[in-house]
Amino acid sequence: MKDLIKVNIQELSCHQPIGVFDSGVGGLTVAREIKRLLPNENLIYFGDTKHLPYGDKSREAIVEYSTQITHFLLQQNCKAIVIACNTATANALKEVLALVAGRVPVIDVINPVTEKVAYEIHTNVGVIATKATVSSGLYRKSIRKHNKYIKVDELATPLLVPAIEEGFKNHPITQAIISNYLSNPKLKNIETLILGCTHYPLLIDEIRQYYGNRVRVIDSPNIVANQLQMVLEKYQLLNHQHSHPYYHFYLSDITQNFEKISKNFFGNKITLELKTL
Ligand code: DGL
């Protein structure tokens, strides 16, 4: 995959942390996969829980939050930025890239996934995502830029993020929301489903259960972590040192659910810090 922007890595070192951000717990699904694939890497995560959900916000607000967080992660000396949020990618990628101005690589959650789907999976594709992601049309445009024969149907599924942030996993409410959305006629003929919101992999078992073997559900966090690995390798920024990495979580509002999921994914030794930008 082509780089989004030319990077001047001369001033970067492999020991610097990777910066990851999302509106809330969703980006943890990406951060967890990064930890699994790249266990030596230090991570700084920003969860903008105060402004959640991004999916219902205007493009202007999403740009403002995303650029402020990116600025903060650059100040924390991050060697790469992972926009672990589809809504921020769909609405603010251009502005984030302009702010970063090639100082560090930027990895987003849409381009690596759409490229893989366009080249490797030749079926009817469904995308479920937030309202702000669906209205950008980026998934459709991006898949069809690579492969114009793929049919892409996108559906906004706004109730899933609040249900996940409330911790409603394996809960009748979430199951009712899932079957209501997935039975939408728009998704009737799909053979592949992209979870176009980083929160949704937290419900991947329920979603897979709904479809049985009929529909292939794409594991986006794994594709994104692989893309990050490739990019870091290319710029010789992979940390090969086997020491204990640190995981530092900044939150604009500390919520119980974030604490629970982050500790579940990263263990009890992580630091959660309140940070308003
Ligand atoms: N997890 C995010 C995404 O991938 C944002 C969800 C939201 O805050 O609405 O789109």
Coordinates of C-alpha atoms and ligand atoms in Angstrom, one line a residue:
M1 CA 0.0 0.0 0.0
K2 CA 1.2 3.5 -0.8
D3 CA 2.1 5.9 2.0
L4 CA -0.4 8.6 2.7
I5 CA 2.3 11.2 2.9
K6 CA 6.1 11.2 2.6
V7 CA 7.7 10.9 6.0
N8 CA 11.0 12.4 7.1
I9 CA 12.1 10.0 9.8
Q10 CA 15.6 11.3 10.4
E11 CA 14.7 12.6 13.8
L12 CA 12.7 9.6 15.0
S13 CA 13.9 6.7 17.1
C14 CA 12.4 3.3 17.5
H15 CA 12.2 3.7 21.3
Q16 CA 9.6 6.5 21.0
P17 CA 5.9 5.4 21.7
I18 CA 3.2 4.9 19.2
G19 CA 0.2 7.2 19.6
V20 CA -3.3 5.8 19.2
F21 CA -6.6 7.6 19.5
D22 CA -10.3 7.1 19.4
S23 CA -13.4 8.7 20.9
G24 CA -13.5 6.0 23.6
V25 CA -13.0 2.3 24.1
G26 CA -13.2 1.4 20.4
G27 CA -9.6 2.1 19.6
L28 CA -8.7 -0.4 22.3
T29 CA -9.5 -3.1 19.8
V30 CA -6.8 -1.8 17.6
A31 CA -4.4 -1.1 20.5
R32 CA -4.8 -4.6 21.7
E33 CA -3.9 -6.0 18.3
I34 CA -0.9 -3.7 18.1
K35 CA 0.2 -5.0 21.5
R36 CA -0.2 -8.6 20.3
L37 CA 1.7 -8.2 17.1
L38 CA 4.3 -5.7 18.3
P39 CA 4.9 -6.6 22.0
N40 CA 8.0 -4.4 22.4
E41 CA 6.3 -1.2 21.5
N42 CA 5.4 1.5 24.0
L43 CA 1.9 2.9 23.5
I44 CA 0.2 6.2 24.3
Y45 CA -3.6 6.1 23.9
F46 CA -6.0 9.0 23.9
G47 CA -9.7 8.2 24.5
D48 CA -11.8 11.3 24.0
T49 CA -14.6 10.0 26.2
K50 CA -15.8 13.5 27.0
H51 CA -16.8 14.1 23.4
L52 CA -18.1 10.6 22.6
P53 CA -19.8 9.6 20.4
Y54 CA -18.1 11.2 17.4
G55 CA -20.5 9.5 15.1
D56 CA -23.2 12.1 15.8
K57 CA -21.0 15.2 15.6
S58 CA -20.5 17.6 12.8
R59 CA -17.4 17.3 10.5
E60 CA -16.1 20.5 12.0
A61 CA -16.2 19.2 15.6
I62 CA -14.6 15.9 14.6
V63 CA -11.8 17.8 12.8
E64 CA -11.3 19.9 15.9
Y65 CA -11.1 17.0 18.3
S66 CA -8.9 14.9 16.0
T67 CA -6.3 17.6 15.3
Q68 CA -6.1 18.6 19.0
I69 CA -5.4 15.0 20.0
T70 CA -2.9 14.5 17.2
H71 CA -1.1 17.7 18.3
F72 CA -1.0 16.3 21.9
L73 CA 0.4 12.9 20.7
L74 CA 3.1 14.7 18.7
Q75 CA 4.0 16.6 21.9
Q76 CA 4.3 13.3 23.7
N77 CA 7.0 12.4 21.2
C78 CA 5.1 9.7 19.4
K79 CA 6.9 8.1 16.4
A80 CA 3.7 7.2 14.6
I81 CA 0.0 8.1 14.9
V82 CA -2.7 5.5 14.6
I83 CA -6.1 7.0 14.0
A84 CA -8.0 4.1 15.6
C85 CA -11.3 5.7 14.8
N86 CA -13.3 5.3 11.5
T87 CA -15.3 8.5 12.1
A88 CA -12.1 10.6 12.6
T89 CA -10.5 8.9 9.5
A90 CA -13.6 9.6 7.4
N91 CA -13.9 13.2 8.4
A92 CA -10.5 14.5 9.5
L93 CA -7.8 12.4 7.8
K94 CA -6.8 15.2 5.5
E95 CA -6.5 17.7 8.4
V96 CA -4.5 15.3 10.6
L97 CA -2.1 14.6 7.7
A98 CA -1.7 18.3 7.1
L99 CA -1.0 18.9 10.8
V100 CA 1.5 16.0 11.0
A101 CA 3.2 17.3 7.8
G102 CA 5.3 14.2 7.3
R103 CA 7.0 14.3 10.7
V104 CA 5.8 10.8 11.6
P105 CA 3.8 8.1 9.7
V106 CA 0.0 8.2 10.1
I107 CA -1.9 5.0 9.9
D108 CA -5.7 5.1 9.6
V109 CA -8.3 2.4 10.0
I110 CA -10.1 2.6 6.6
N111 CA -7.5 2.6 3.8
P112 CA -5.7 -0.6 4.8
V113 CA -9.0 -2.4 5.1
T114 CA -10.6 -1.2 1.9
E115 CA -7.5 -2.0 0.0
K116 CA -7.4 -5.5 1.3
V117 CA -11.1 -6.1 0.7
A118 CA -10.9 -4.6 -2.8
Y119 CA -8.0 -6.9 -3.9
E120 CA -8.6 -10.0 -2.0
I121 CA -12.3 -10.4 -1.4
H122 CA -14.4 -10.3 -4.5
T123 CA -17.9 -10.3 -3.0
N124 CA -20.8 -8.0 -2.2
V125 CA -19.6 -6.0 0.8
G126 CA -21.7 -4.5 3.6
V127 CA -20.3 -1.8 5.9
I128 CA -21.8 -0.9 9.3
A129 CA -20.5 2.3 10.8
T130 CA -21.4 5.5 12.6
K131 CA -23.6 8.1 10.9
A132 CA -20.7 10.4 10.3
T133 CA -18.7 7.6 8.6
V134 CA -21.5 6.5 6.4
S135 CA -22.4 10.0 5.3
S136 CA -18.8 10.5 4.2
G137 CA -19.2 7.6 1.8
L138 CA -15.5 6.9 2.2
Y139 CA -15.7 3.1 2.5
R140 CA -17.6 2.8 -0.8
K141 CA -15.4 5.3 -2.6
S142 CA -12.2 3.8 -1.3
I143 CA -13.2 0.2 -2.2
R144 CA -14.4 1.1 -5.6
K145 CA -11.4 3.2 -6.4
H146 CA -9.4 -0.1 -6.3
N147 CA -12.1 -2.4 -7.6
K148 CA -15.2 -1.0 -9.3
Y149 CA -16.9 -4.4 -9.7
I150 CA -17.5 -4.7 -5.9
K151 CA -21.0 -3.8 -4.7
V152 CA -20.8 -1.9 -1.4
D153 CA -23.7 -1.2 0.8
E154 CA -23.3 1.0 3.9
L155 CA -25.6 1.2 6.9
A156 CA -25.4 3.6 9.8
T157 CA -25.8 1.7 13.1
P158 CA -25.6 4.5 15.7
L159 CA -27.0 2.7 18.7
L160 CA -24.1 0.2 18.9
V161 CA -21.5 2.7 20.2
P162 CA -23.6 3.8 23.2
A163 CA -24.5 0.2 24.0
I164 CA -20.8 -0.8 23.9
E165 CA -19.7 2.2 26.0
E166 CA -22.4 1.2 28.5
G167 CA -20.7 -2.2 28.7
F168 CA -23.8 -4.1 27.3
K169 CA -21.9 -7.1 25.9
N170 CA -23.9 -10.4 25.7
H171 CA -26.9 -8.4 26.7
P172 CA -30.5 -8.8 25.3
I173 CA -30.5 -5.1 24.4
T174 CA -27.4 -5.4 22.3
Q175 CA -28.6 -8.6 20.7
A176 CA -31.9 -6.9 19.7
I177 CA -30.0 -3.9 18.3
I178 CA -27.7 -6.2 16.3
S179 CA -30.5 -8.2 14.8
N180 CA -32.6 -5.2 14.0
Y181 CA -29.7 -3.5 12.1
L182 CA -28.3 -6.6 10.4
S183 CA -31.8 -7.7 9.1
N184 CA -32.0 -4.4 7.2
P185 CA -32.8 -5.1 3.5
K186 CA -29.7 -3.0 2.5
L187 CA -27.5 -5.8 3.9
K188 CA -29.6 -8.6 2.5
N189 CA -27.2 -9.9 -0.2
I190 CA -23.8 -9.3 1.4
E191 CA -21.2 -12.0 1.6
T192 CA -18.7 -9.9 3.6
L193 CA -19.2 -7.5 6.4
I194 CA -16.8 -4.7 7.4
L195 CA -17.1 -3.5 11.0
G196 CA -16.6 0.2 10.1
C197 CA -16.3 1.4 13.6
T198 CA -13.5 0.3 16.0
H199 CA -16.0 -0.2 18.8
Y200 CA -17.8 -3.0 16.9
P201 CA -15.2 -5.7 17.2
L202 CA -16.1 -5.7 20.9
L203 CA -19.4 -7.4 19.7
I204 CA -17.8 -9.5 17.0
D205 CA -18.9 -12.8 18.6
E206 CA -22.6 -11.7 18.7
I207 CA -22.3 -10.4 15.1
R208 CA -20.7 -13.7 13.8
Q209 CA -23.4 -15.6 15.7
Y210 CA -26.1 -13.7 14.0
Y211 CA -24.8 -14.7 10.6
G212 CA -23.5 -18.2 11.3
N213 CA -21.2 -19.1 8.3
R214 CA -23.2 -17.1 5.8
V215 CA -21.2 -13.9 6.0
R216 CA -17.4 -13.3 6.4
V217 CA -16.8 -10.6 9.1
I218 CA -13.6 -8.8 8.5
D219 CA -11.1 -8.5 11.4
S220 CA -10.1 -4.8 10.8
P221 CA -7.9 -4.3 13.9
N222 CA -5.6 -7.1 12.7
I223 CA -5.3 -5.6 9.2
V224 CA -4.5 -2.2 10.8
A225 CA -1.9 -3.6 13.1
N226 CA -0.2 -5.4 10.2
Q227 CA -0.2 -2.2 8.2
L228 CA 1.5 -0.4 11.2
Q229 CA 4.1 -3.1 11.4
M230 CA 4.9 -2.8 7.7
V231 CA 5.2 1.0 7.9
L232 CA 7.4 0.9 11.0
E233 CA 9.6 -1.8 9.4
K234 CA 9.9 0.3 6.2
Y235 CA 11.2 3.3 8.2
Q236 CA 13.3 1.1 10.6
L237 CA 11.3 2.3 13.5
L238 CA 10.3 -1.1 15.0
N239 CA 11.4 -1.5 18.6
H240 CA 13.4 -4.7 18.9
Q241 CA 14.4 -4.2 22.4
H242 CA 12.8 -6.8 24.8
S243 CA 12.2 -4.6 27.8
H244 CA 8.8 -4.0 29.5
P245 CA 6.8 -1.7 27.3
Y246 CA 4.6 1.0 28.9
Y247 CA 1.0 1.6 28.1
H248 CA -0.2 5.1 29.1
F249 CA -3.9 6.0 28.6
Y250 CA -5.1 9.6 28.6
L251 CA -8.8 10.1 28.8
S252 CA -10.8 13.3 28.6
D253 CA -13.2 11.8 31.0
I254 CA -12.4 8.6 33.1
T255 CA -15.3 6.1 32.7
Q256 CA -15.7 2.8 34.5
N257 CA -16.2 0.9 31.3
F258 CA -12.9 2.3 29.8
E259 CA -11.1 1.3 32.9
K260 CA -12.6 -2.2 32.8
I261 CA -11.9 -2.9 29.2
S262 CA -8.4 -1.3 29.1
K263 CA -7.4 -3.4 32.2
N264 CA -8.9 -6.5 30.6
F265 CA -6.8 -6.0 27.5
F266 CA -3.6 -4.6 29.0
G267 CA -3.5 -5.8 32.6
N268 CA -3.8 -3.9 35.8
K269 CA -0.5 -2.1 35.6
I270 CA -1.5 0.5 33.1
T271 CA -1.8 4.2 33.9
L272 CA -5.1 6.0 33.2
E273 CA -4.7 9.8 33.3
L274 CA -7.4 12.5 33.0
K275 CA -6.4 15.0 30.3
T276 CA -8.5 17.8 28.9
L277 CA -7.2 19.4 25.7
Ligands
DGL1 N1 -14.8 4.1 17.4 C1 -15.2 5.1 16.5 C2 -15.2 4.7 15.0 O1 -14.4 3.9 14.7 C3 -16.1 6.2 16.9 C4 -17.4 5.9 17.5 C5 -18.1 7.1 18.0 O2 -17.5 7.8 18.8 O3 -19.2 7.4 17.5 O4 -15.9 5.3 14.3

